[in-house]
PDB file of C-alpha atoms in Angstrom:
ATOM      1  CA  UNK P   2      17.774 -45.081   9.965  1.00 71.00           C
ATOM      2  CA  UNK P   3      20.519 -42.245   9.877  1.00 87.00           C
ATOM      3  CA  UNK P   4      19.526 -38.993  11.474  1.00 93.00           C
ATOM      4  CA  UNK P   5      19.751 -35.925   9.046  1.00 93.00           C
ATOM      5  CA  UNK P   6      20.396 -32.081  10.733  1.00 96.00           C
ATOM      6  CA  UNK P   7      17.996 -29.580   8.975  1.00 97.00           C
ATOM      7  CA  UNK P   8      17.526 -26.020   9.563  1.00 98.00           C
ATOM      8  CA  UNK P   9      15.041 -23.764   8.393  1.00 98.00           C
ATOM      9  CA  UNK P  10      12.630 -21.094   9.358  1.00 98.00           C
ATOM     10  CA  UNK P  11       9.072 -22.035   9.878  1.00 98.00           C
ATOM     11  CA  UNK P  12       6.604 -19.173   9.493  1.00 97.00           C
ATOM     12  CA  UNK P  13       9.154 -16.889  10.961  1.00 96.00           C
ATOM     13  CA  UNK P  14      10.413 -18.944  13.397  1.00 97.00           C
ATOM     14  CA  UNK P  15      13.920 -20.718  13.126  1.00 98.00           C
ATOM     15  CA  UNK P  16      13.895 -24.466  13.568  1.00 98.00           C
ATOM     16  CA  UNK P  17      16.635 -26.825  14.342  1.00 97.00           C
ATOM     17  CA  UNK P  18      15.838 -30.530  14.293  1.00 95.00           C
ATOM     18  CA  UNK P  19      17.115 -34.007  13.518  1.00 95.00           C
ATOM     19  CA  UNK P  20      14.650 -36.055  10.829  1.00 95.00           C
ATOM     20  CA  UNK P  21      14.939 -39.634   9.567  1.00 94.00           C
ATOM     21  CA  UNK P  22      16.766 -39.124   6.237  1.00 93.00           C
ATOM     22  CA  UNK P  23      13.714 -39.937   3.767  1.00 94.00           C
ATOM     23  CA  UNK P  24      11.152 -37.932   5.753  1.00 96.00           C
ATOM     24  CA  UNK P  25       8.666 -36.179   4.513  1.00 97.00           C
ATOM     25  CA  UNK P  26       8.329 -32.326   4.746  1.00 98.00           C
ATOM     26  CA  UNK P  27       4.683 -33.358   5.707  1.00 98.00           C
ATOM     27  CA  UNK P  28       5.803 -35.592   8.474  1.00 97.00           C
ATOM     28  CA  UNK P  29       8.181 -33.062  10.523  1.00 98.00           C
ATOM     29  CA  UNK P  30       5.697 -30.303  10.073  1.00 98.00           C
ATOM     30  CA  UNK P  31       2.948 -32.468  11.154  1.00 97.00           C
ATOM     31  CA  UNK P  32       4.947 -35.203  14.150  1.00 96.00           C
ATOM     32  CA  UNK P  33       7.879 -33.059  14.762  1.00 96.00           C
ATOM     33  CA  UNK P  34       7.104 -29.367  15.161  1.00 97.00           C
ATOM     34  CA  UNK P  35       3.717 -29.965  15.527  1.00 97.00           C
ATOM     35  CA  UNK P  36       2.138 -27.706  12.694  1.00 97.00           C
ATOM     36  CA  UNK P  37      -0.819 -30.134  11.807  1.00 96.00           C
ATOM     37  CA  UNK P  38      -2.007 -27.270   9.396  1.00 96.00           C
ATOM     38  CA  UNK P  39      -0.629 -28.921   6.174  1.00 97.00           C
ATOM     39  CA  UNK P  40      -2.883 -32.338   6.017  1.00 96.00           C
ATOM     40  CA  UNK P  41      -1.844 -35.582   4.486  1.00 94.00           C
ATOM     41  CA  UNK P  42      -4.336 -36.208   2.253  1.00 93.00           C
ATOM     42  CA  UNK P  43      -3.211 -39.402  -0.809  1.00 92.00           C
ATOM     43  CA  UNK P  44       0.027 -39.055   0.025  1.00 93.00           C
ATOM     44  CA  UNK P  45       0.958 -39.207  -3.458  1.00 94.00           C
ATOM     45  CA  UNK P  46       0.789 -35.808  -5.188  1.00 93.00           C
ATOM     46  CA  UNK P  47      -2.097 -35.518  -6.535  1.00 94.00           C
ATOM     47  CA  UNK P  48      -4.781 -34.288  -3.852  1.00 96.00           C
ATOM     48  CA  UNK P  49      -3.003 -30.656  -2.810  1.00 96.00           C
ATOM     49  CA  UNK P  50      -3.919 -30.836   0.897  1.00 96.00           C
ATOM     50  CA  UNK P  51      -0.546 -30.966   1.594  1.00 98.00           C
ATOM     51  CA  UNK P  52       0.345 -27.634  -0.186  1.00 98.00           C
ATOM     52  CA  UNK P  53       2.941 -25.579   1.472  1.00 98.00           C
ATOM     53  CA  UNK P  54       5.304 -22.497   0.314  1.00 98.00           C
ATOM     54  CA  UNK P  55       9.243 -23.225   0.156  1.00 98.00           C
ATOM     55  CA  UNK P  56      11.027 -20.350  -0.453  1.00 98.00           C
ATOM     56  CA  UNK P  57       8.131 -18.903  -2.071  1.00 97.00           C
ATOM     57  CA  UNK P  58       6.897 -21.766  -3.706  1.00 97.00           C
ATOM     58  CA  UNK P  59       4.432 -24.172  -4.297  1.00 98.00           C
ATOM     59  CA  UNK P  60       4.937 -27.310  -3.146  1.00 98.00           C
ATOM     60  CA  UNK P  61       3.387 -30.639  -2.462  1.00 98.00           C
ATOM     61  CA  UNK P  62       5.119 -31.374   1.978  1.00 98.00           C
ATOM     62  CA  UNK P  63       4.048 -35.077   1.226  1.00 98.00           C
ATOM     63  CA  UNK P  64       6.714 -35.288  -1.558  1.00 97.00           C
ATOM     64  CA  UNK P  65       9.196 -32.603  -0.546  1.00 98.00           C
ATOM     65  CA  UNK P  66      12.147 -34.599   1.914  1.00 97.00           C
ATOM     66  CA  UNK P  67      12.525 -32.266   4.435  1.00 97.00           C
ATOM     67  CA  UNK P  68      16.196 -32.327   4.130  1.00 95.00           C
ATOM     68  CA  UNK P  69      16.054 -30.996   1.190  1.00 96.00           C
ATOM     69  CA  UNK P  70      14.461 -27.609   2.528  1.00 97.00           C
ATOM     70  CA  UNK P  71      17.998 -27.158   4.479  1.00 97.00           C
ATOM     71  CA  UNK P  72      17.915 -23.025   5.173  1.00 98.00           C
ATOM     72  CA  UNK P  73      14.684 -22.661   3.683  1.00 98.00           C
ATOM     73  CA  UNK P  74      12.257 -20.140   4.424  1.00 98.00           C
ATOM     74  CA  UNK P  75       8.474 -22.630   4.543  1.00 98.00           C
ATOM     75  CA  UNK P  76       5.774 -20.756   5.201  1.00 98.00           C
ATOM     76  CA  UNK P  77       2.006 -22.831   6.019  1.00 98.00           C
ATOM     77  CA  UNK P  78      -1.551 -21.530   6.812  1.00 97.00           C
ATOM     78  CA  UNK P  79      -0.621 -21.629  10.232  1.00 95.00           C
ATOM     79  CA  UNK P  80       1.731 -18.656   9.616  1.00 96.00           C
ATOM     80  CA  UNK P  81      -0.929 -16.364   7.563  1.00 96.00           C
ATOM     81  CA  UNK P  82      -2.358 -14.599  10.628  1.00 93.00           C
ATOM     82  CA  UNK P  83      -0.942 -12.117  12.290  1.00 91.00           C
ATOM     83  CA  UNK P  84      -1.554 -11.016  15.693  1.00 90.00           C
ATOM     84  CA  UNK P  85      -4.916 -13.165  15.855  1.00 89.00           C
ATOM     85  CA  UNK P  86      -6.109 -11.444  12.704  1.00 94.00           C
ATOM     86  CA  UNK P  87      -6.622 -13.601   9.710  1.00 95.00           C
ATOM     87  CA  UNK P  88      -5.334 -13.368   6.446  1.00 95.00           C
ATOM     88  CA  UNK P  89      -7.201 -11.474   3.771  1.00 95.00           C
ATOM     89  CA  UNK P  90      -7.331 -15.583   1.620  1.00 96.00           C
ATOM     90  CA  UNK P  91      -8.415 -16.789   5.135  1.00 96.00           C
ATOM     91  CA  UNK P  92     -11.086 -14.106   6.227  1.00 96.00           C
ATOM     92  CA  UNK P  93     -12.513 -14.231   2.419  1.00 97.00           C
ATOM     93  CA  UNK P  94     -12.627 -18.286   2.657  1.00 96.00           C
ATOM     94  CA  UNK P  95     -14.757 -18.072   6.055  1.00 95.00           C
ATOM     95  CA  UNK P  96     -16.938 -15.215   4.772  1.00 96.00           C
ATOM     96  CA  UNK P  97     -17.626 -16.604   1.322  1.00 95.00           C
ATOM     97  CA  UNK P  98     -18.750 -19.792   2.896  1.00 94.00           C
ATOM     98  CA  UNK P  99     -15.514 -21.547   0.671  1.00 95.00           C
ATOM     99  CA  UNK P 100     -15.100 -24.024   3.416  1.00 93.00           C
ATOM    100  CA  UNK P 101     -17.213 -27.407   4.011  1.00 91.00           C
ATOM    101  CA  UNK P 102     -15.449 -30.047   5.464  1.00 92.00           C
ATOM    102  CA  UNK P 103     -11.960 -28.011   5.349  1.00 91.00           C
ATOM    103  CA  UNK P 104     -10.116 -30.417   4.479  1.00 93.00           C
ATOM    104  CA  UNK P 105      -8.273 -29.609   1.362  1.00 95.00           C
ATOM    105  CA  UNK P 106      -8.673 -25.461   2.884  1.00 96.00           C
ATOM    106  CA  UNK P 107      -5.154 -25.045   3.918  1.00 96.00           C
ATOM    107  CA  UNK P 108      -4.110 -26.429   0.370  1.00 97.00           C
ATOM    108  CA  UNK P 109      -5.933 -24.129  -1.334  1.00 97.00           C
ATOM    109  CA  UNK P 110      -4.869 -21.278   0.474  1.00 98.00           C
ATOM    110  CA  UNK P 111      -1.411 -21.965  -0.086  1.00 98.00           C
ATOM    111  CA  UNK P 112      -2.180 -22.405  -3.812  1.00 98.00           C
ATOM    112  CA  UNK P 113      -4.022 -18.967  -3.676  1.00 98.00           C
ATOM    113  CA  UNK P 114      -0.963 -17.533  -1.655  1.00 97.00           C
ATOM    114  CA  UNK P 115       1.395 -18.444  -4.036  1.00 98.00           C
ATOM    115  CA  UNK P 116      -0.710 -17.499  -7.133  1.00 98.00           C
ATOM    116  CA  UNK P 117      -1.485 -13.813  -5.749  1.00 97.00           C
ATOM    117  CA  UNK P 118       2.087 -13.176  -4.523  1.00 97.00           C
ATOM    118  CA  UNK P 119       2.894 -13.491  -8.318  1.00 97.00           C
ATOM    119  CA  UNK P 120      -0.432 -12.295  -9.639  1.00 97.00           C
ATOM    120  CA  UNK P 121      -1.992  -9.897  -7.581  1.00 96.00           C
ATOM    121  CA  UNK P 122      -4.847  -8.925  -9.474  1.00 96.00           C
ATOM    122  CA  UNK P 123      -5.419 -12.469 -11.521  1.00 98.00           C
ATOM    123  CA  UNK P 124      -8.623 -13.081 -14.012  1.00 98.00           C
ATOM    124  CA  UNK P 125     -10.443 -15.940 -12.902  1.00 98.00           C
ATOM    125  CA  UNK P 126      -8.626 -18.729 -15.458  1.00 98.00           C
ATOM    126  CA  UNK P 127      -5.520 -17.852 -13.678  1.00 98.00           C
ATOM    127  CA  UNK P 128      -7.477 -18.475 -10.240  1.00 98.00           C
ATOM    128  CA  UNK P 129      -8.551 -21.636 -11.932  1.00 98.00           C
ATOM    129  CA  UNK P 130      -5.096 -23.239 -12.950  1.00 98.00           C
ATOM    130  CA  UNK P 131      -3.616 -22.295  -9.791  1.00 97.00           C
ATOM    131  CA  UNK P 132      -5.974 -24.173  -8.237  1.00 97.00           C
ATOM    132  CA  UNK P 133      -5.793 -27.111 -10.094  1.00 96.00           C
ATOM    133  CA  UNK P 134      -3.502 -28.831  -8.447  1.00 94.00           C
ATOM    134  CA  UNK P 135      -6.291 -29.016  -5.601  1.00 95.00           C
ATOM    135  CA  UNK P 136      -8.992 -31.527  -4.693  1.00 95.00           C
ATOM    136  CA  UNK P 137     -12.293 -30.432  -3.358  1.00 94.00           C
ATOM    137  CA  UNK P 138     -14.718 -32.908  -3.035  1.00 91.00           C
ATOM    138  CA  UNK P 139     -17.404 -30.410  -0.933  1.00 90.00           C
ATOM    139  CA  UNK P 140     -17.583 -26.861  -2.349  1.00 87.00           C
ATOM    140  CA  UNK P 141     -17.710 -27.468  -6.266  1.00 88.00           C
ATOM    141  CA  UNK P 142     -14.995 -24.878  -6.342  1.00 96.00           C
ATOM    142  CA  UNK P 143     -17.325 -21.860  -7.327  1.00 96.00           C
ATOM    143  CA  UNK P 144     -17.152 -20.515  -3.419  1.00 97.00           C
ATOM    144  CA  UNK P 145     -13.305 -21.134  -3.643  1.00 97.00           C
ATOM    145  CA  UNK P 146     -12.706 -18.808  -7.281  1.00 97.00           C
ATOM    146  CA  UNK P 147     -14.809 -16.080  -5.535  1.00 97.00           C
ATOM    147  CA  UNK P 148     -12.956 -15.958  -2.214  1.00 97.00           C
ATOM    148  CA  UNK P 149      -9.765 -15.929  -4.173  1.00 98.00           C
ATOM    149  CA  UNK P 150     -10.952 -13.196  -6.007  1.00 98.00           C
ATOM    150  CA  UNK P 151     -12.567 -11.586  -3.111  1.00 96.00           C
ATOM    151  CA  UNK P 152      -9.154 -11.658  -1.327  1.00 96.00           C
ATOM    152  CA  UNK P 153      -7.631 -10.022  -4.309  1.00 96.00           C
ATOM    153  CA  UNK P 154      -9.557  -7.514  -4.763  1.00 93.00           C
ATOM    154  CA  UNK P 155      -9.050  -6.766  -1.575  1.00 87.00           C
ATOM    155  CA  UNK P 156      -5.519  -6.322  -1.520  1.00 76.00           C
ATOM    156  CA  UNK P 157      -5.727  -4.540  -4.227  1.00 66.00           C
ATOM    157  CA  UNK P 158      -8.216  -2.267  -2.175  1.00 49.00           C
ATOM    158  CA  UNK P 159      -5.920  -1.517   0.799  1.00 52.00           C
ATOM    159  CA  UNK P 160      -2.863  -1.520  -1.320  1.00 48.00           C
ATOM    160  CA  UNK P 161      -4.284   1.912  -3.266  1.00 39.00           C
TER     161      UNK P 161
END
C-alpha cells in the first residue's frame, strides 16, 4: 500500500509521519504516535469512543483518514491537562463519579469539549444532544450531564 506524508499538530506538538493511504485517524493516533487515549470502540460511527477535535471539531478518528487532517490542529484527552493538572471536564468526571468502566470517557469529554468551547454556559438539553453521539453502557448518563454541567459552571466561575 502507498505511503501518504501527513503533518499536523497533536495536542501542541507537531507531527511528521508516513501512514498507509486509507488509515484511520484512530489507527496513527493509537499504533503510530502512540496516543491510545481515543479508543476504538464499533469501529463504525456510531459508539463515540473514538471522539476527537480536528480543528476544533467533533469528529469520529475511526472514520476520519488521517490524511485528510494534513496541517490540522487534533487535539485528544490526552492533551486536556496541563502541567499534571486536569482539565476542569476531567477533574468534574472523576469527582462526580461520571466514570465506570471508562471506556467511552475520553469520547465524552471530547463531545463536552467541543460543546462548551461553543456553549459555555449550555442548559442541560444542549448537554444532552451533544452527547448523543456517545454510548455509555455503565453510568446511565445522569453522572455524565452533571459533570458537564459541573465543569461549566465552573468555568464560568473562574472566568468572572
Amino acid at each position: 500500500m502507498a505511503k501518504v506524508p501527513i503533518q499536523f499538530v497533536l495536542n501542541g506538538d507537531e507531527k511528521a509521519e508516513f501512514v498507509e493511504s486509507g488509515s484511520t485517524l484512530l489507527k496513527v493516533l493509537r499504533e503510530k504516535l502512540g496516543d491510545t487515549s481515543p479508543k476504538g470502540g464499533c469501529q463504525q460511527g456510531t459508539c463515540g469512543t473514538c471522539s476527537v477535535l480536528v480543528d476544533g471539531e467533533l469528529r469520529l478518528s475511526c472514520l476520519t483518514l488521517a490524511e485528510t487532517c494534513e496541517g490540522a490542529e487534533i487535539t485528544t484527552t490526552s492533551g486536556l491537562a496541563e502541567g499534571g493538572v486536569l482539565h476542569p471536564l476531567q477533574r468534574a468526571f472523576q469527582e462526580g463519579f461520571a466514570i465506570q468502566c471508562g471506556f467511552c470517557t475520553p469520547g465524552m469529554i471530547m463531545a463536552a469539549k467541543a460543546l462548551l468551547d461553543r456553549v459555555p454556559n449550555p442548559t442541560r438539553e444542549e448537554v444532552v444532544d451533544a452527547i448523543s453521539g456517545n454510548i455509555c453502557r455503565c453510568t446511565g448518563y445522569e453522572p455524565i450531564i452533571r459533570a458537564i454541567l459541573s465543569a461549566a459552571r465552573s468555568n464560568s466561575h473562574h472566568a468572572a
